[in-house]
Short mmCIF file of C-alpha atoms and ligand atoms in Angstrom, two decimals:
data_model
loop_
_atom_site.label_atom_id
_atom_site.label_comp_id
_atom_site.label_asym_id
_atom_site.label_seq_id
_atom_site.Cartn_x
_atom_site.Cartn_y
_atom_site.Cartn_z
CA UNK A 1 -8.23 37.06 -0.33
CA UNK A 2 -6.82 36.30 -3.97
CA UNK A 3 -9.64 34.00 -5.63
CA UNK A 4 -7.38 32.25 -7.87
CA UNK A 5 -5.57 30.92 -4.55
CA UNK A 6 -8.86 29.85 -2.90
CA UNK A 7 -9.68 28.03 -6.29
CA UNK A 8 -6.64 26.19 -5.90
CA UNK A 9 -7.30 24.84 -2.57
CA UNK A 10 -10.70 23.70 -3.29
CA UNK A 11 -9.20 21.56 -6.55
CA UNK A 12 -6.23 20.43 -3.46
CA UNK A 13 -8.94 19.89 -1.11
CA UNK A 14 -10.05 16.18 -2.09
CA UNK A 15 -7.09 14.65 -1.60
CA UNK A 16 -4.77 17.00 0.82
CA UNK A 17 -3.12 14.99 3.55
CA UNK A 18 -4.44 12.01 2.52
CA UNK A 19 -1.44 10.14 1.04
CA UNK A 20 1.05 10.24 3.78
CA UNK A 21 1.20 12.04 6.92
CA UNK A 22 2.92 15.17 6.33
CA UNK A 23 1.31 18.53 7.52
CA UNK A 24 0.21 16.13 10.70
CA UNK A 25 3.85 15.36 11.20
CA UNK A 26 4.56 19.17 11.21
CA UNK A 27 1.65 20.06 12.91
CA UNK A 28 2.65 18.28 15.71
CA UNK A 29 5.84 19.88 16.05
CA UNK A 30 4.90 23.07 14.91
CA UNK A 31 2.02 22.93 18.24
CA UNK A 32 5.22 21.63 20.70
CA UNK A 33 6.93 24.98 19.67
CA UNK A 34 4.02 27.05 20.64
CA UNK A 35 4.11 27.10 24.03
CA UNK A 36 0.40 26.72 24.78
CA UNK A 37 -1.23 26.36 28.13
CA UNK A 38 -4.29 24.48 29.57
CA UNK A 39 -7.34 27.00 29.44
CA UNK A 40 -5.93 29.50 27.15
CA UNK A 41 -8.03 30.62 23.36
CA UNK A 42 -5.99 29.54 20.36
CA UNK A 43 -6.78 30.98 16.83
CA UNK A 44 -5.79 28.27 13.67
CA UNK A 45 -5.70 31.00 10.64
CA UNK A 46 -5.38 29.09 7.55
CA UNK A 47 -6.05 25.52 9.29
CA UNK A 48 -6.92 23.33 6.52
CA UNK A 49 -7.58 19.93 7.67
CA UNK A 50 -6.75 20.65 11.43
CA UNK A 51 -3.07 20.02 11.23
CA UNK A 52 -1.90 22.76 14.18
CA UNK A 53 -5.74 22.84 15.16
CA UNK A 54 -6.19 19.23 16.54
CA UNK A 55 -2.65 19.26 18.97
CA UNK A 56 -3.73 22.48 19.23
CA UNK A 57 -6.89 22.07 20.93
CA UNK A 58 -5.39 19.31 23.26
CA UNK A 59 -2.93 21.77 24.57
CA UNK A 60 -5.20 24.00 25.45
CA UNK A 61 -7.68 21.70 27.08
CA UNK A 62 -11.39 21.57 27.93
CA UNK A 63 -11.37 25.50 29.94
CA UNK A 64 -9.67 26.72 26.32
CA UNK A 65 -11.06 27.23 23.35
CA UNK A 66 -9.48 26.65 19.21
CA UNK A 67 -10.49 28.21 16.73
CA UNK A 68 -10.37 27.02 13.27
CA UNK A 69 -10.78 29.73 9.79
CA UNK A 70 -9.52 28.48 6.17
CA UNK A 71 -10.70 30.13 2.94
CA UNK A 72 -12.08 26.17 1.72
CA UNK A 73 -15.30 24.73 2.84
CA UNK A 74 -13.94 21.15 2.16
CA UNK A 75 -11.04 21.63 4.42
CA UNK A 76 -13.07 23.46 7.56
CA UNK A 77 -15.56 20.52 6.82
CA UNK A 78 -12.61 17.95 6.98
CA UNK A 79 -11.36 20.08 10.32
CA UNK A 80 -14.69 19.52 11.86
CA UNK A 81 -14.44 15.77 11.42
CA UNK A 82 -11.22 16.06 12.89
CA UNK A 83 -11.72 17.20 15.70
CA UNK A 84 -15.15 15.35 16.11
CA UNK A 85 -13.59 12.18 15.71
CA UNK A 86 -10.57 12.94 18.39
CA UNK A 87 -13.53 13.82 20.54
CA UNK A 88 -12.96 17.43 21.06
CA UNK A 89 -15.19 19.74 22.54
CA UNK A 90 -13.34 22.79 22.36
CA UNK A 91 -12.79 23.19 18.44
CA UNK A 92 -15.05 25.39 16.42
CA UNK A 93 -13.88 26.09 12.90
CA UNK A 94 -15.47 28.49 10.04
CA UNK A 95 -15.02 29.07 6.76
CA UNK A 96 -13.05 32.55 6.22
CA UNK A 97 -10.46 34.53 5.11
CA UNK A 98 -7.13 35.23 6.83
CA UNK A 99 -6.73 38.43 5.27
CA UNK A 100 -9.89 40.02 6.88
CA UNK A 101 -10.84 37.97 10.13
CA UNK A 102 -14.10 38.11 10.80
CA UNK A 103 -13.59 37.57 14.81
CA UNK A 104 -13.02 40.06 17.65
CA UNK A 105 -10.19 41.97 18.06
CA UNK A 106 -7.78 40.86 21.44
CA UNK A 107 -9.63 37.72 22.05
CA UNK A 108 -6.79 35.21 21.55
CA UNK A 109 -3.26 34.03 23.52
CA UNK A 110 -1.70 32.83 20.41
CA UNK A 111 -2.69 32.56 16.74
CA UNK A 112 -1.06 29.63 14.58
CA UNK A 113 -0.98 29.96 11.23
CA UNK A 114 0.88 26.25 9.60
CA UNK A 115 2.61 26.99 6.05
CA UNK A 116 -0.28 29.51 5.63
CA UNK A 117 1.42 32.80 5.19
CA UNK A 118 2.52 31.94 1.78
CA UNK A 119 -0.79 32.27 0.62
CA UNK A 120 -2.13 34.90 2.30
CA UNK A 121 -1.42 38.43 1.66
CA UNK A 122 0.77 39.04 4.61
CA UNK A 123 0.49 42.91 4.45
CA UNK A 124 -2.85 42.02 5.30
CA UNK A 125 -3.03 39.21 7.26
CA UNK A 126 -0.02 39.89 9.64
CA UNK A 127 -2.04 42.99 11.17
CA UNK A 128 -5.23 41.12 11.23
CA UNK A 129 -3.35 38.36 13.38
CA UNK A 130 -2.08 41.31 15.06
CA UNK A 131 -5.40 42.49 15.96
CA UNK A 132 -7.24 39.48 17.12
CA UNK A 133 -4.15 39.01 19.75
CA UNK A 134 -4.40 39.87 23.54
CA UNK A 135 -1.74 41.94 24.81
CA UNK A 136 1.30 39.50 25.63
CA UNK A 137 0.09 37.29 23.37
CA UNK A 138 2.08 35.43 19.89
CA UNK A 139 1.98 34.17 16.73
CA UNK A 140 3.61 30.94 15.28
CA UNK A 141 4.00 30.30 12.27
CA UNK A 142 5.53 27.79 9.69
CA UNK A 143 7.74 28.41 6.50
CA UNK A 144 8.69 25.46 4.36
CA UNK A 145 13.04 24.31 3.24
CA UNK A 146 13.59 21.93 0.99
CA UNK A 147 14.01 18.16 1.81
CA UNK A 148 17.27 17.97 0.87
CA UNK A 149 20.01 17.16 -2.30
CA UNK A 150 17.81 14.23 -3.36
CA UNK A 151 14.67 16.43 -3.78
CA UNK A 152 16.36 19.04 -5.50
CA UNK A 153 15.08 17.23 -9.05
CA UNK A 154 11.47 18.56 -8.43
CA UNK A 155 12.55 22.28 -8.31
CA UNK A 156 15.73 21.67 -11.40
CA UNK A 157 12.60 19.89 -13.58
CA UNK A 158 10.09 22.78 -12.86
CA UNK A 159 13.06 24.94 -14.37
CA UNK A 160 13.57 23.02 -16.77
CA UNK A 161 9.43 22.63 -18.28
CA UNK A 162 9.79 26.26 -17.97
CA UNK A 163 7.18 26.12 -14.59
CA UNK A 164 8.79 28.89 -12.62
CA UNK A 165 9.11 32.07 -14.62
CA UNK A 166 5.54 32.83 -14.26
CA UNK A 167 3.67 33.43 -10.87
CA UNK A 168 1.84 30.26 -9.76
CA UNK A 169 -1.04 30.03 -7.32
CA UNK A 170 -0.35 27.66 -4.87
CA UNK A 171 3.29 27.68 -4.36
CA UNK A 172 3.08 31.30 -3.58
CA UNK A 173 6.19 32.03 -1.87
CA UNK A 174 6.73 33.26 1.62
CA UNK A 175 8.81 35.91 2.05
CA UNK A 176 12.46 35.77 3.13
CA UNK A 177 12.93 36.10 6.65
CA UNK A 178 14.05 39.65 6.43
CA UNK A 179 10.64 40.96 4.72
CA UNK A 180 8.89 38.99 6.39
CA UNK A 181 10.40 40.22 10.19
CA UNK A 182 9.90 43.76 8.48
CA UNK A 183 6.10 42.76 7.25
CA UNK A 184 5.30 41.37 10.76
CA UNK A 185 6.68 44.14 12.84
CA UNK A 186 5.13 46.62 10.78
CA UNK A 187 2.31 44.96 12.24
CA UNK A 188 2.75 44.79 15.79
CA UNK A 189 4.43 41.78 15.69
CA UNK A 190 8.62 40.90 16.45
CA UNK A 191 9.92 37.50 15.07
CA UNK A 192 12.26 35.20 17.55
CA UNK A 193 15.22 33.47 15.52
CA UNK A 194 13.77 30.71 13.42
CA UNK A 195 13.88 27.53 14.55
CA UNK A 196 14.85 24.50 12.73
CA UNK A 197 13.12 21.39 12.26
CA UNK A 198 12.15 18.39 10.43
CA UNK A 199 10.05 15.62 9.80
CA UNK A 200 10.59 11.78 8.03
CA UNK A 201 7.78 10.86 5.45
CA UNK A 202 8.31 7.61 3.58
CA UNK A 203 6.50 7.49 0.23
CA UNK A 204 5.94 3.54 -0.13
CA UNK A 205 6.28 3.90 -4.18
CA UNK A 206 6.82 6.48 -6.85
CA UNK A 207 2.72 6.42 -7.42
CA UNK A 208 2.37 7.62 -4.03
CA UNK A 209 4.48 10.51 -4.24
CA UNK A 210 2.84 11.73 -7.15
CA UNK A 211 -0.13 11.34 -6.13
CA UNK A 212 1.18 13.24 -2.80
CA UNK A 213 2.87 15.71 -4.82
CA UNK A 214 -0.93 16.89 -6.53
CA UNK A 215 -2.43 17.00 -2.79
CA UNK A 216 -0.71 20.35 -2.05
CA UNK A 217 1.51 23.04 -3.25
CA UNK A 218 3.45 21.27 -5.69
CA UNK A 219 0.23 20.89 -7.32
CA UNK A 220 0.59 24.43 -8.87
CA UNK A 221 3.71 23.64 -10.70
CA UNK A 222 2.04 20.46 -11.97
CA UNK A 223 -1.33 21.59 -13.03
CA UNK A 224 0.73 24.35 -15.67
CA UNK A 225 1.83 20.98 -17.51
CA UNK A 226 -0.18 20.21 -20.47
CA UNK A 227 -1.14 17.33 -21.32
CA UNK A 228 1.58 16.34 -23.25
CA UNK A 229 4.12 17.37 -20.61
CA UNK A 230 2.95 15.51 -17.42
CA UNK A 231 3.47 12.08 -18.57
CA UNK A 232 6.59 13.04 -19.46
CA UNK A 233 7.53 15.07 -16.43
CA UNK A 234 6.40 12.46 -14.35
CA UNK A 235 8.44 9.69 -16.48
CA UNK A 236 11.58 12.29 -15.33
CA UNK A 237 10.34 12.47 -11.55
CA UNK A 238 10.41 8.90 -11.46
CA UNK A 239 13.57 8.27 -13.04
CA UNK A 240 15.07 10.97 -9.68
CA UNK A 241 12.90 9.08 -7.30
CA UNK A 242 14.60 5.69 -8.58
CA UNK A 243 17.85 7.36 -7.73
CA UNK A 244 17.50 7.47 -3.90
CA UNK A 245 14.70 5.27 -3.01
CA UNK A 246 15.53 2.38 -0.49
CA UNK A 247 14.06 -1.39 0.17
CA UNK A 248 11.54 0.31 2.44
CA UNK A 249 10.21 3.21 0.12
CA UNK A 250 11.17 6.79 -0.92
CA UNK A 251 12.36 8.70 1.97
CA UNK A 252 11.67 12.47 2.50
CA UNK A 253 13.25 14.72 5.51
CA UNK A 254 10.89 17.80 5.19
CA UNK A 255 12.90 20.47 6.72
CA UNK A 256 11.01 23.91 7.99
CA UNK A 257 11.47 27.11 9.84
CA UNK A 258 8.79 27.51 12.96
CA UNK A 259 8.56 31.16 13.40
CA UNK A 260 7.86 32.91 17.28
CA UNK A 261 6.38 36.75 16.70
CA UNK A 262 5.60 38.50 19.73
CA UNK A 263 3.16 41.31 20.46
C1 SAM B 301 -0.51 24.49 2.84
S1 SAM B 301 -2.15 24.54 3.42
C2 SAM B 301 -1.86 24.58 5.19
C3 SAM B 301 -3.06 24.09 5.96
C4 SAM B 301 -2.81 23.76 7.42
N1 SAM B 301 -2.37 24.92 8.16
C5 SAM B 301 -1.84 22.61 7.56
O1 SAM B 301 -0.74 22.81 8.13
O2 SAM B 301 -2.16 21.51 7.08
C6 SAM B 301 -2.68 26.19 3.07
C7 SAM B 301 -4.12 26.46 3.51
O3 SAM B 301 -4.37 27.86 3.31
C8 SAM B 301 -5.75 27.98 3.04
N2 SAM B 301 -5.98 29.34 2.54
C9 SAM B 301 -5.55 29.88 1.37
N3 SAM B 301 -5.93 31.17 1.28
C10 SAM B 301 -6.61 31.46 2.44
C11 SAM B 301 -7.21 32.64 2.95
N4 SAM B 301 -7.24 33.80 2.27
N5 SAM B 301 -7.80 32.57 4.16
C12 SAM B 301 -7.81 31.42 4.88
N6 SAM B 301 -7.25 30.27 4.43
C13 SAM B 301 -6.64 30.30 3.23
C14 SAM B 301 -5.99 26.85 2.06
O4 SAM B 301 -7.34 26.55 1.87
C15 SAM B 301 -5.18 25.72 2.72
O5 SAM B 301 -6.00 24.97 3.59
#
């Protein structure tokens, strides 16, 4: 587990997910690409507020079981409520780390791990997924495109306030597809083509997305302004948002890869 990326989380926690639905949206579609069955025991590494847990655990049904692990107490705590409040029986979710699994080995059908990877060590976490699979069973997994020309500004302004050079925390990149199919079946585990797919968020106002855009990953580039820089930075974000927004709010079209490894 890298500290500085559980730190992260925790400052992300408060407010993660709740601006729009985003990582719901995915969730969702992430869950209908995982082929689960009624009665079988799903693993949710990485689960953070129960995006892939929650459709997860209605797949699977009252005879299966979903299991929920994230490095943040606030999100497994959030997860909990989740699930208690969609009045699921079958969720149990722990604080822990996806590099080092504390659960037993071959006692899941498929492990889900939502635009987790990135900030896990994969070298690690791959074989630990690896390990806690039955024979036959799969892991699905998420990576993150962009959302299009229009939201090309964020990326050419973190260039341009100098942002990228240096490693950040929470926007730790996944690897390409290549390393990663090499990472994963160094592990045990053999990647289907990607598959394509996307979600529609509407941001109602520009205050919305920036408040969105401190709720997760983005939040890494932004917390490296100082103080002089964000009101400035955000002055330039709104000026791009301006550009492209519509009578009914500021559309995104979050495009991602969900990724099928086999055992
Ligand atoms: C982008 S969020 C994805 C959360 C969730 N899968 C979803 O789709 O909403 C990344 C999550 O990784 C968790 N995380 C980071 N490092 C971790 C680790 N070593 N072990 C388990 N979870 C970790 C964070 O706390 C955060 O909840």
């Amino acid at each position: 587990m890298d500290e500085a990326v559980a730190a992260f989380w925790a400052r992300a926690a408060e407010t993660y997910e709740t601006e729009v639905p985003y990582f719901r949206l995915m969730g969702e579609r992430i869950v209908g690409r995982a082929g689960l069955r009624a009665g079988q025991d799903v693993l949710d590494v990485a689960c953070g507020k129960g995006a892939t847990l929650i459709p997860a655990a209605r797949a699977v049904g009252d005879r299966g079981r979903a299991v929920g692990v994230d490095i943040v107490a606030e999100m497994v705590d959030a997860a909990r409520a989740a699930a208690a409040g969609a009045g699921l029986r079958n969720v149990t979710v722990e604080v822990g780390d996806g590099d080092a699994l504390d659960l037993d080995t071959a006692s899941f059908d498929v492990v889900i791990c939502g635009f987790g990877l990135g900030f896990l060590r994969p070298e690690h976490a791959l074989p630990e997924m690896r390990r806690v699979l039955r024979g036959g069973g799969h892991l699905v997994t998420s990576v993150p495109l962009g959302g299009g020309a229009d939201w090309e500004f964020f990326g050419d302004l973190c260039k341009r306030y100098g942002l990228v050079s240096e490693a950040h925390v929470g926007g730790a990149a996944t690897p390409p597809f290549d390393e990663m199919a090499k990472l994963a079946a160094s592990a045990g585990l053999f990647l289907d083509p990607p598959l394509p797919e996307s979600v529609s968020v509407l941001f109602p106002d520009e205050e919305s997305w920036w408040r969105w855009a401190w709720s997760h990953g983005q939040r890494a580039f932004l917390e490296r302004l100082d103080d002089s820089q964000v009101e400035v930075f955000k002055e330039d974000a709104f000026a791009a948002l301006r550009s492209f927004r519509t009578p009914d709010g500021i559309p995104l079209e979050q495009q991602f890869l969900v990724l099928n490894a086999n055992t």
